[in-house]
Amino acid sequence: FAAAREAQQQAMSALQDRSSELARLGDENDPEAREARDERDILGRLNNGESGYGDTVKIPDEMERQKARDILNEIRRRAGDRTLTQEELDYLNRLLDPF
């Protein structure tokens, strides 16, 4: 395991070196890219402690969540209707696949 760990560390180090080199080359061609990258740490967080991502994400309120549940329940109900054509049933089942 020690040899594998050493090989992995060397590979990761080489990847980091190449990544830094690519970033440097990109900075020479696009100074704005460097400024944007310098605002963030290695994990993509802003240096001022804020995440900088998802600030404009709207979390649905209870009424919106209930409406989504009602729609999902209606699709499930219709998917159980055996009077529908196979094409309609296939469509409803494709809608339900992610759930």
PDB file of N, CA and C in Angstrom:
ATOM      1  N   PHE A   1       0.798  -1.191   0.000  1.00  0.00           N
ATOM      2  CA  PHE A   1       0.000   0.000   0.000  1.00  0.00           C
ATOM      3  C   PHE A   1       0.850   1.270   0.000  1.00  0.00           C
ATOM      4  N   ALA A   2       1.986   1.187   0.637  1.00  0.00           N
ATOM      5  CA  ALA A   2       2.853   2.363   0.724  1.00  0.00           C
ATOM      6  C   ALA A   2       3.316   2.799  -0.669  1.00  0.00           C
ATOM      7  N   ALA A   3       3.660   1.837  -1.514  1.00  0.00           N
ATOM      8  CA  ALA A   3       4.109   2.169  -2.871  1.00  0.00           C
ATOM      9  C   ALA A   3       2.968   2.779  -3.681  1.00  0.00           C
ATOM     10  N   ALA A   4       1.775   2.243  -3.508  1.00  0.00           N
ATOM     11  CA  ALA A   4       0.613   2.785  -4.225  1.00  0.00           C
ATOM     12  C   ALA A   4       0.306   4.200  -3.751  1.00  0.00           C
ATOM     13  N   ARG A   5       0.408   4.404  -2.448  1.00  0.00           N
ATOM     14  CA  ARG A   5       0.142   5.735  -1.892  1.00  0.00           C
ATOM     15  C   ARG A   5       1.162   6.747  -2.424  1.00  0.00           C
ATOM     16  N   GLU A   6       2.411   6.347  -2.474  1.00  0.00           N
ATOM     17  CA  GLU A   6       3.476   7.219  -2.990  1.00  0.00           C
ATOM     18  C   GLU A   6       3.231   7.549  -4.461  1.00  0.00           C
ATOM     19  N   ALA A   7       2.853   6.542  -5.248  1.00  0.00           N
ATOM     20  CA  ALA A   7       2.573   6.767  -6.677  1.00  0.00           C
ATOM     21  C   ALA A   7       1.380   7.712  -6.847  1.00  0.00           C
ATOM     22  N   GLN A   8       0.382   7.538  -6.010  1.00  0.00           N
ATOM     23  CA  GLN A   8      -0.791   8.406  -6.080  1.00  0.00           C
ATOM     24  C   GLN A   8      -0.411   9.843  -5.724  1.00  0.00           C
ATOM     25  N   GLN A   9       0.395  10.028  -4.702  1.00  0.00           N
ATOM     26  CA  GLN A   9       0.821  11.369  -4.308  1.00  0.00           C
ATOM     27  C   GLN A   9       1.637  12.037  -5.408  1.00  0.00           C
ATOM     28  N   GLN A  10       2.495  11.271  -6.059  1.00  0.00           N
ATOM     29  CA  GLN A  10       3.279  11.833  -7.161  1.00  0.00           C
ATOM     30  C   GLN A  10       2.371  12.225  -8.326  1.00  0.00           C
ATOM     31  N   ALA A  11       1.395  11.389  -8.628  1.00  0.00           N
ATOM     32  CA  ALA A  11       0.470  11.690  -9.723  1.00  0.00           C
ATOM     33  C   ALA A  11      -0.347  12.934  -9.400  1.00  0.00           C
ATOM     34  N   MET A  12      -0.830  13.045  -8.170  1.00  0.00           N
ATOM     35  CA  MET A  12      -1.614  14.221  -7.775  1.00  0.00           C
ATOM     36  C   MET A  12      -0.758  15.482  -7.823  1.00  0.00           C
ATOM     37  N   SER A  13       0.478  15.373  -7.398  1.00  0.00           N
ATOM     38  CA  SER A  13       1.379  16.515  -7.444  1.00  0.00           C
ATOM     39  C   SER A  13       1.628  16.954  -8.885  1.00  0.00           C
ATOM     40  N   ALA A  14       1.830  15.986  -9.771  1.00  0.00           N
ATOM     41  CA  ALA A  14       2.044  16.308 -11.180  1.00  0.00           C
ATOM     42  C   ALA A  14       0.808  16.965 -11.786  1.00  0.00           C
ATOM     43  N   LEU A  15      -0.381  16.477 -11.414  1.00  0.00           N
ATOM     44  CA  LEU A  15      -1.623  17.087 -11.911  1.00  0.00           C
ATOM     45  C   LEU A  15      -1.770  18.519 -11.418  1.00  0.00           C
ATOM     46  N   GLN A  16      -1.448  18.755 -10.159  1.00  0.00           N
ATOM     47  CA  GLN A  16      -1.535  20.102  -9.610  1.00  0.00           C
ATOM     48  C   GLN A  16      -0.555  21.041 -10.308  1.00  0.00           C
ATOM     49  N   ASP A  17       0.644  20.543 -10.564  1.00  0.00           N
ATOM     50  CA  ASP A  17       1.634  21.365 -11.270  1.00  0.00           C
ATOM     51  C   ASP A  17       1.139  21.730 -12.662  1.00  0.00           C
ATOM     52  N   ARG A  18       0.606  20.747 -13.385  1.00  0.00           N
ATOM     53  CA  ARG A  18       0.114  21.005 -14.745  1.00  0.00           C
ATOM     54  C   ARG A  18      -1.084  21.936 -14.731  1.00  0.00           C
ATOM     55  N   SER A  19      -1.928  21.770 -13.714  1.00  0.00           N
ATOM     56  CA  SER A  19      -3.099  22.642 -13.589  1.00  0.00           C
ATOM     57  C   SER A  19      -2.666  24.086 -13.361  1.00  0.00           C
ATOM     58  N   SER A  20      -1.685  24.268 -12.500  1.00  0.00           N
ATOM     59  CA  SER A  20      -1.174  25.615 -12.239  1.00  0.00           C
ATOM     60  C   SER A  20      -0.565  26.217 -13.502  1.00  0.00           C
ATOM     61  N   GLU A  21       0.154  25.408 -14.243  1.00  0.00           N
ATOM     62  CA  GLU A  21       0.771  25.883 -15.476  1.00  0.00           C
ATOM     63  C   GLU A  21      -0.291  26.289 -16.491  1.00  0.00           C
ATOM     64  N   LEU A  22      -1.342  25.490 -16.624  1.00  0.00           N
ATOM     65  CA  LEU A  22      -2.423  25.833 -17.548  1.00  0.00           C
ATOM     66  C   LEU A  22      -3.117  27.122 -17.120  1.00  0.00           C
ATOM     67  N   ALA A  23      -3.326  27.280 -15.826  1.00  0.00           N
ATOM     68  CA  ALA A  23      -3.960  28.506 -15.330  1.00  0.00           C
ATOM     69  C   ALA A  23      -3.085  29.714 -15.621  1.00  0.00           C
ATOM     70  N   ARG A  24      -1.771  29.553 -15.429  1.00  0.00           N
ATOM     71  CA  ARG A  24      -0.856  30.662 -15.701  1.00  0.00           C
ATOM     72  C   ARG A  24      -0.912  31.042 -17.174  1.00  0.00           C
ATOM     73  N   LEU A  25      -0.911  30.035 -18.052  1.00  0.00           N
ATOM     74  CA  LEU A  25      -0.985  30.317 -19.484  1.00  0.00           C
ATOM     75  C   LEU A  25      -2.304  30.989 -19.839  1.00  0.00           C
ATOM     76  N   GLY A  26      -3.373  30.557 -19.207  1.00  0.00           N
ATOM     77  CA  GLY A  26      -4.671  31.186 -19.452  1.00  0.00           C
ATOM     78  C   GLY A  26      -4.700  32.626 -18.975  1.00  0.00           C
ATOM     79  N   ASP A  27      -4.020  32.890 -17.861  1.00  0.00           N
ATOM     80  CA  ASP A  27      -3.970  34.256 -17.325  1.00  0.00           C
ATOM     81  C   ASP A  27      -3.254  35.199 -18.285  1.00  0.00           C
ATOM     82  N   GLU A  28      -2.240  34.692 -18.952  1.00  0.00           N
ATOM     83  CA  GLU A  28      -1.512  35.537 -19.889  1.00  0.00           C
ATOM     84  C   GLU A  28      -2.413  35.973 -21.033  1.00  0.00           C
ATOM     85  N   ASN A  29      -3.358  35.135 -21.407  1.00  0.00           N
ATOM     86  CA  ASN A  29      -4.265  35.452 -22.506  1.00  0.00           C
ATOM     87  C   ASN A  29      -5.519  36.189 -22.061  1.00  0.00           C
ATOM     88  N   ASP A  30      -5.910  36.032 -20.798  1.00  0.00           N
ATOM     89  CA  ASP A  30      -7.147  36.642 -20.299  1.00  0.00           C
ATOM     90  C   ASP A  30      -6.952  37.134 -18.867  1.00  0.00           C
ATOM     91  N   PRO A  31      -6.531  38.376 -18.694  1.00  0.00           N
ATOM     92  CA  PRO A  31      -6.280  38.900 -17.338  1.00  0.00           C
ATOM     93  C   PRO A  31      -7.533  38.900 -16.459  1.00  0.00           C
ATOM     94  N   GLU A  32      -8.711  39.020 -17.068  1.00  0.00           N
ATOM     95  CA  GLU A  32      -9.943  39.025 -16.270  1.00  0.00           C
ATOM     96  C   GLU A  32     -10.175  37.671 -15.612  1.00  0.00           C
ATOM     97  N   ALA A  33      -9.750  36.599 -16.262  1.00  0.00           N
ATOM     98  CA  ALA A  33      -9.902  35.262 -15.684  1.00  0.00           C
ATOM     99  C   ALA A  33      -9.096  35.156 -14.401  1.00  0.00           C
ATOM    100  N   ARG A  34      -7.916  35.733 -14.388  1.00  0.00           N
ATOM    101  CA  ARG A  34      -7.086  35.696 -13.182  1.00  0.00           C
ATOM    102  C   ARG A  34      -7.761  36.466 -12.055  1.00  0.00           C
ATOM    103  N   GLU A  35      -8.308  37.617 -12.361  1.00  0.00           N
ATOM    104  CA  GLU A  35      -8.979  38.409 -11.330  1.00  0.00           C
ATOM    105  C   GLU A  35     -10.147  37.638 -10.735  1.00  0.00           C
ATOM    106  N   ALA A  36     -10.937  36.999 -11.594  1.00  0.00           N
ATOM    107  CA  ALA A  36     -12.082  36.231 -11.109  1.00  0.00           C
ATOM    108  C   ALA A  36     -11.617  35.059 -10.251  1.00  0.00           C
ATOM    109  N   ARG A  37     -10.555  34.374 -10.659  1.00  0.00           N
ATOM    110  CA  ARG A  37     -10.060  33.233  -9.910  1.00  0.00           C
ATOM    111  C   ARG A  37      -9.434  33.685  -8.595  1.00  0.00           C
ATOM    112  N   ASP A  38      -8.780  34.830  -8.588  1.00  0.00           N
ATOM    113  CA  ASP A  38      -8.141  35.314  -7.371  1.00  0.00           C
ATOM    114  C   ASP A  38      -9.158  35.678  -6.293  1.00  0.00           C
ATOM    115  N   GLU A  39     -10.421  35.898  -6.691  1.00  0.00           N
ATOM    116  CA  GLU A  39     -11.461  36.222  -5.726  1.00  0.00           C
ATOM    117  C   GLU A  39     -11.912  34.994  -4.948  1.00  0.00           C
ATOM    118  N   ARG A  40     -11.533  33.802  -5.411  1.00  0.00           N
ATOM    119  CA  ARG A  40     -12.020  32.566  -4.808  1.00  0.00           C
ATOM    120  C   ARG A  40     -10.856  31.710  -4.297  1.00  0.00           C
ATOM    121  N   ASP A  41     -11.176  30.888  -3.277  1.00  0.00           N
ATOM    122  CA  ASP A  41     -10.168  29.946  -2.803  1.00  0.00           C
ATOM    123  C   ASP A  41     -10.207  28.691  -3.673  1.00  0.00           C
ATOM    124  N   ILE A  42      -9.425  27.696  -3.304  1.00  0.00           N
ATOM    125  CA  ILE A  42      -9.306  26.496  -4.130  1.00  0.00           C
ATOM    126  C   ILE A  42     -10.619  25.729  -4.256  1.00  0.00           C
ATOM    127  N   LEU A  43     -11.531  25.905  -3.296  1.00  0.00           N
ATOM    128  CA  LEU A  43     -12.825  25.227  -3.341  1.00  0.00           C
ATOM    129  C   LEU A  43     -13.903  26.063  -4.027  1.00  0.00           C
ATOM    130  N   GLY A  44     -13.541  27.233  -4.535  1.00  0.00           N
ATOM    131  CA  GLY A  44     -14.491  28.062  -5.256  1.00  0.00           C
ATOM    132  C   GLY A  44     -15.242  29.043  -4.383  1.00  0.00           C
ATOM    133  N   ARG A  45     -14.908  29.090  -3.091  1.00  0.00           N
ATOM    134  CA  ARG A  45     -15.584  30.027  -2.192  1.00  0.00           C
ATOM    135  C   ARG A  45     -14.947  31.408  -2.329  1.00  0.00           C
ATOM    136  N   LEU A  46     -15.752  32.441  -2.159  1.00  0.00           N
ATOM    137  CA  LEU A  46     -15.218  33.791  -2.174  1.00  0.00           C
ATOM    138  C   LEU A  46     -14.287  33.970  -0.990  1.00  0.00           C
ATOM    139  N   ASN A  47     -13.248  34.740  -1.170  1.00  0.00           N
ATOM    140  CA  ASN A  47     -12.260  34.936  -0.109  1.00  0.00           C
ATOM    141  C   ASN A  47     -12.825  35.681   1.097  1.00  0.00           C
ATOM    142  N   ASN A  48     -13.963  36.357   0.929  1.00  0.00           N
ATOM    143  CA  ASN A  48     -14.552  37.073   2.063  1.00  0.00           C
ATOM    144  C   ASN A  48     -15.424  36.161   2.927  1.00  0.00           C
ATOM    145  N   GLY A  49     -15.446  34.852   2.622  1.00  0.00           N
ATOM    146  CA  GLY A  49     -16.181  33.900   3.444  1.00  0.00           C
ATOM    147  C   GLY A  49     -17.549  33.531   2.910  1.00  0.00           C
ATOM    148  N   GLU A  50     -18.056  34.269   1.933  1.00  0.00           N
ATOM    149  CA  GLU A  50     -19.351  33.937   1.358  1.00  0.00           C
ATOM    150  C   GLU A  50     -19.173  32.875   0.281  1.00  0.00           C
ATOM    151  N   SER A  51     -20.230  32.134   0.012  1.00  0.00           N
ATOM    152  CA  SER A  51     -20.128  31.076  -0.997  1.00  0.00           C
ATOM    153  C   SER A  51     -20.112  31.664  -2.400  1.00  0.00           C
ATOM    154  N   GLY A  52     -20.910  32.697  -2.646  1.00  0.00           N
ATOM    155  CA  GLY A  52     -20.949  33.305  -3.965  1.00  0.00           C
ATOM    156  C   GLY A  52     -21.779  32.522  -4.954  1.00  0.00           C
ATOM    157  N   TYR A  53     -22.319  31.409  -4.532  1.00  0.00           N
ATOM    158  CA  TYR A  53     -23.149  30.595  -5.412  1.00  0.00           C
ATOM    159  C   TYR A  53     -24.534  30.452  -4.790  1.00  0.00           C
ATOM    160  N   GLY A  54     -25.528  30.509  -5.615  1.00  0.00           N
ATOM    161  CA  GLY A  54     -26.873  30.267  -5.137  1.00  0.00           C
ATOM    162  C   GLY A  54     -27.492  31.421  -4.386  1.00  0.00           C
ATOM    163  N   ASP A  55     -26.887  32.583  -4.470  1.00  0.00           N
ATOM    164  CA  ASP A  55     -27.426  33.728  -3.747  1.00  0.00           C
ATOM    165  C   ASP A  55     -28.802  34.130  -4.267  1.00  0.00           C
ATOM    166  N   THR A  56     -29.091  33.798  -5.507  1.00  0.00           N
ATOM    167  CA  THR A  56     -30.365  34.200  -6.094  1.00  0.00           C
ATOM    168  C   THR A  56     -31.337  33.028  -6.185  1.00  0.00           C
ATOM    169  N   VAL A  57     -31.020  31.915  -5.526  1.00  0.00           N
ATOM    170  CA  VAL A  57     -31.902  30.753  -5.556  1.00  0.00           C
ATOM    171  C   VAL A  57     -33.131  31.040  -4.715  1.00  0.00           C
ATOM    172  N   LYS A  58     -34.304  30.811  -5.330  1.00  0.00           N
ATOM    173  CA  LYS A  58     -35.552  31.019  -4.613  1.00  0.00           C
ATOM    174  C   LYS A  58     -36.022  29.678  -4.075  1.00  0.00           C
ATOM    175  N   ILE A  59     -36.173  29.586  -2.775  1.00  0.00           N
ATOM    176  CA  ILE A  59     -36.677  28.366  -2.162  1.00  0.00           C
ATOM    177  C   ILE A  59     -38.194  28.432  -2.181  1.00  0.00           C
ATOM    178  N   PRO A  60     -38.849  27.397  -2.735  1.00  0.00           N
ATOM    179  CA  PRO A  60     -40.304  27.447  -2.839  1.00  0.00           C
ATOM    180  C   PRO A  60     -40.967  27.500  -1.471  1.00  0.00           C
ATOM    181  N   ASP A  61     -42.058  28.263  -1.411  1.00  0.00           N
ATOM    182  CA  ASP A  61     -42.797  28.309  -0.157  1.00  0.00           C
ATOM    183  C   ASP A  61     -43.715  27.086  -0.073  1.00  0.00           C
ATOM    184  N   GLU A  62     -44.425  26.958   1.025  1.00  0.00           N
ATOM    185  CA  GLU A  62     -45.251  25.768   1.259  1.00  0.00           C
ATOM    186  C   GLU A  62     -46.323  25.600   0.189  1.00  0.00           C
ATOM    187  N   MET A  63     -46.918  26.696  -0.270  1.00  0.00           N
ATOM    188  CA  MET A  63     -47.967  26.592  -1.281  1.00  0.00           C
ATOM    189  C   MET A  63     -47.402  26.037  -2.598  1.00  0.00           C
ATOM    190  N   GLU A  64     -46.226  26.479  -2.978  1.00  0.00           N
ATOM    191  CA  GLU A  64     -45.597  25.976  -4.208  1.00  0.00           C
ATOM    192  C   GLU A  64     -45.220  24.505  -4.077  1.00  0.00           C
ATOM    193  N   ARG A  65     -44.728  24.112  -2.898  1.00  0.00           N
ATOM    194  CA  ARG A  65     -44.384  22.708  -2.677  1.00  0.00           C
ATOM    195  C   ARG A  65     -45.635  21.833  -2.718  1.00  0.00           C
ATOM    196  N   GLN A  66     -46.722  22.327  -2.137  1.00  0.00           N
ATOM    197  CA  GLN A  66     -47.970  21.571  -2.141  1.00  0.00           C
ATOM    198  C   GLN A  66     -48.496  21.422  -3.567  1.00  0.00           C
ATOM    199  N   LYS A  67     -48.382  22.464  -4.364  1.00  0.00           N
ATOM    200  CA  LYS A  67     -48.825  22.394  -5.757  1.00  0.00           C
ATOM    201  C   LYS A  67     -48.013  21.342  -6.520  1.00  0.00           C
ATOM    202  N   ALA A  68     -46.703  21.297  -6.285  1.00  0.00           N
ATOM    203  CA  ALA A  68     -45.849  20.303  -6.931  1.00  0.00           C
ATOM    204  C   ALA A  68     -46.251  18.896  -6.490  1.00  0.00           C
ATOM    205  N   ARG A  69     -46.543  18.716  -5.192  1.00  0.00           N
ATOM    206  CA  ARG A  69     -46.992  17.400  -4.708  1.00  0.00           C
ATOM    207  C   ARG A  69     -48.312  17.003  -5.355  1.00  0.00           C
ATOM    208  N   ASP A  70     -49.233  17.982  -5.481  1.00  0.00           N
ATOM    209  CA  ASP A  70     -50.526  17.695  -6.094  1.00  0.00           C
ATOM    210  C   ASP A  70     -50.361  17.262  -7.549  1.00  0.00           C
ATOM    211  N   ILE A  71     -49.484  17.931  -8.271  1.00  0.00           N
ATOM    212  CA  ILE A  71     -49.233  17.566  -9.670  1.00  0.00           C
ATOM    213  C   ILE A  71     -48.648  16.163  -9.749  1.00  0.00           C
ATOM    214  N   LEU A  72     -47.683  15.866  -8.904  1.00  0.00           N
ATOM    215  CA  LEU A  72     -47.071  14.544  -8.893  1.00  0.00           C
ATOM    216  C   LEU A  72     -48.098  13.466  -8.569  1.00  0.00           C
ATOM    217  N   ASN A  73     -48.951  13.727  -7.589  1.00  0.00           N
ATOM    218  CA  ASN A  73     -49.994  12.759  -7.233  1.00  0.00           C
ATOM    219  C   ASN A  73     -50.969  12.551  -8.384  1.00  0.00           C
ATOM    220  N   GLU A  74     -51.307  13.614  -9.099  1.00  0.00           N
ATOM    221  CA  GLU A  74     -52.209  13.492 -10.244  1.00  0.00           C
ATOM    222  C   GLU A  74     -51.576  12.678 -11.363  1.00  0.00           C
ATOM    223  N   ILE A  75     -50.286  12.873 -11.620  1.00  0.00           N
ATOM    224  CA  ILE A  75     -49.589  12.078 -12.633  1.00  0.00           C
ATOM    225  C   ILE A  75     -49.588  10.615 -12.217  1.00  0.00           C
ATOM    226  N   ARG A  76     -49.330  10.346 -10.940  1.00  0.00           N
ATOM    227  CA  ARG A  76     -49.353   8.957 -10.448  1.00  0.00           C
ATOM    228  C   ARG A  76     -50.744   8.338 -10.602  1.00  0.00           C
ATOM    229  N   ARG A  77     -51.773   9.119 -10.274  1.00  0.00           N
ATOM    230  CA  ARG A  77     -53.141   8.615 -10.398  1.00  0.00           C
ATOM    231  C   ARG A  77     -53.443   8.264 -11.849  1.00  0.00           C
ATOM    232  N   ARG A  78     -53.085   9.171 -12.758  1.00  0.00           N
ATOM    233  CA  ARG A  78     -53.357   8.927 -14.176  1.00  0.00           C
ATOM    234  C   ARG A  78     -52.533   7.765 -14.708  1.00  0.00           C
ATOM    235  N   ALA A  79     -51.326   7.586 -14.200  1.00  0.00           N
ATOM    236  CA  ALA A  79     -50.487   6.474 -14.653  1.00  0.00           C
ATOM    237  C   ALA A  79     -51.105   5.130 -14.273  1.00  0.00           C
ATOM    238  N   GLY A  80     -51.969   5.131 -13.270  1.00  0.00           N
ATOM    239  CA  GLY A  80     -52.649   3.905 -12.868  1.00  0.00           C
ATOM    240  C   GLY A  80     -53.932   3.651 -13.643  1.00  0.00           C
ATOM    241  N   ASP A  81     -54.322   4.572 -14.495  1.00  0.00           N
ATOM    242  CA  ASP A  81     -55.548   4.438 -15.291  1.00  0.00           C
ATOM    243  C   ASP A  81     -55.288   3.516 -16.473  1.00  0.00           C
ATOM    244  N   ARG A  82     -55.862   2.316 -16.436  1.00  0.00           N
ATOM    245  CA  ARG A  82     -55.603   1.321 -17.488  1.00  0.00           C
ATOM    246  C   ARG A  82     -56.459   1.535 -18.728  1.00  0.00           C
ATOM    247  N   THR A  83     -57.272   2.591 -18.744  1.00  0.00           N
ATOM    248  CA  THR A  83     -58.041   2.878 -19.964  1.00  0.00           C
ATOM    249  C   THR A  83     -57.246   3.737 -20.936  1.00  0.00           C
ATOM    250  N   LEU A  84     -56.094   4.210 -20.506  1.00  0.00           N
ATOM    251  CA  LEU A  84     -55.257   5.024 -21.380  1.00  0.00           C
ATOM    252  C   LEU A  84     -54.528   4.143 -22.387  1.00  0.00           C
ATOM    253  N   THR A  85     -54.123   4.757 -23.475  1.00  0.00           N
ATOM    254  CA  THR A  85     -53.346   4.017 -24.474  1.00  0.00           C
ATOM    255  C   THR A  85     -51.950   3.753 -23.927  1.00  0.00           C
ATOM    256  N   GLN A  86     -51.264   2.809 -24.537  1.00  0.00           N
ATOM    257  CA  GLN A  86     -49.904   2.490 -24.110  1.00  0.00           C
ATOM    258  C   GLN A  86     -48.992   3.707 -24.265  1.00  0.00           C
ATOM    259  N   GLU A  87     -49.212   4.464 -25.327  1.00  0.00           N
ATOM    260  CA  GLU A  87     -48.404   5.670 -25.559  1.00  0.00           C
ATOM    261  C   GLU A  87     -48.580   6.675 -24.424  1.00  0.00           C
ATOM    262  N   GLU A  88     -49.817   6.877 -23.974  1.00  0.00           N
ATOM    263  CA  GLU A  88     -50.080   7.797 -22.863  1.00  0.00           C
ATOM    264  C   GLU A  88     -49.466   7.278 -21.564  1.00  0.00           C
ATOM    265  N   LEU A  89     -49.595   5.968 -21.329  1.00  0.00           N
ATOM    266  CA  LEU A  89     -49.006   5.384 -20.125  1.00  0.00           C
ATOM    267  C   LEU A  89     -47.489   5.499 -20.130  1.00  0.00           C
ATOM    268  N   ASP A  90     -46.881   5.270 -21.280  1.00  0.00           N
ATOM    269  CA  ASP A  90     -45.427   5.407 -21.386  1.00  0.00           C
ATOM    270  C   ASP A  90     -44.994   6.830 -21.075  1.00  0.00           C
ATOM    271  N   TYR A  91     -45.743   7.814 -21.590  1.00  0.00           N
ATOM    272  CA  TYR A  91     -45.422   9.215 -21.342  1.00  0.00           C
ATOM    273  C   TYR A  91     -45.498   9.530 -19.843  1.00  0.00           C
ATOM    274  N   LEU A  92     -46.577   9.103 -19.205  1.00  0.00           N
ATOM    275  CA  LEU A  92     -46.729   9.367 -17.771  1.00  0.00           C
ATOM    276  C   LEU A  92     -45.629   8.673 -16.965  1.00  0.00           C
ATOM    277  N   ASN A  93     -45.276   7.470 -17.359  1.00  0.00           N
ATOM    278  CA  ASN A  93     -44.205   6.766 -16.647  1.00  0.00           C
ATOM    279  C   ASN A  93     -42.850   7.445 -16.837  1.00  0.00           C
ATOM    280  N   ARG A  94     -42.622   8.040 -18.022  1.00  0.00           N
ATOM    281  CA  ARG A  94     -41.385   8.800 -18.214  1.00  0.00           C
ATOM    282  C   ARG A  94     -41.353  10.024 -17.314  1.00  0.00           C
ATOM    283  N   LEU A  95     -42.520  10.629 -17.088  1.00  0.00           N
ATOM    284  CA  LEU A  95     -42.583  11.772 -16.168  1.00  0.00           C
ATOM    285  C   LEU A  95     -42.271  11.342 -14.739  1.00  0.00           C
ATOM    286  N   LEU A  96     -42.646  10.135 -14.400  1.00  0.00           N
ATOM    287  CA  LEU A  96     -42.456   9.641 -13.024  1.00  0.00           C
ATOM    288  C   LEU A  96     -41.080   9.049 -12.789  1.00  0.00           C
ATOM    289  N   ASP A  97     -40.354   8.721 -13.840  1.00  0.00           N
ATOM    290  CA  ASP A  97     -39.043   8.077 -13.687  1.00  0.00           C
ATOM    291  C   ASP A  97     -38.115   8.787 -12.700  1.00  0.00           C
ATOM    292  N   PRO A  98     -37.998  10.125 -12.745  1.00  0.00           N
ATOM    293  CA  PRO A  98     -37.058  10.769 -11.797  1.00  0.00           C
ATOM    294  C   PRO A  98     -37.487  10.658 -10.339  1.00  0.00           C
ATOM    295  N   PHE A  99     -38.746  10.293 -10.106  1.00  0.00           N
ATOM    296  CA  PHE A  99     -39.259  10.260  -8.721  1.00  0.00           C
ATOM    297  C   PHE A  99     -39.346   8.850  -8.216  1.00  0.00           C
TER     298      PHE A  99
END
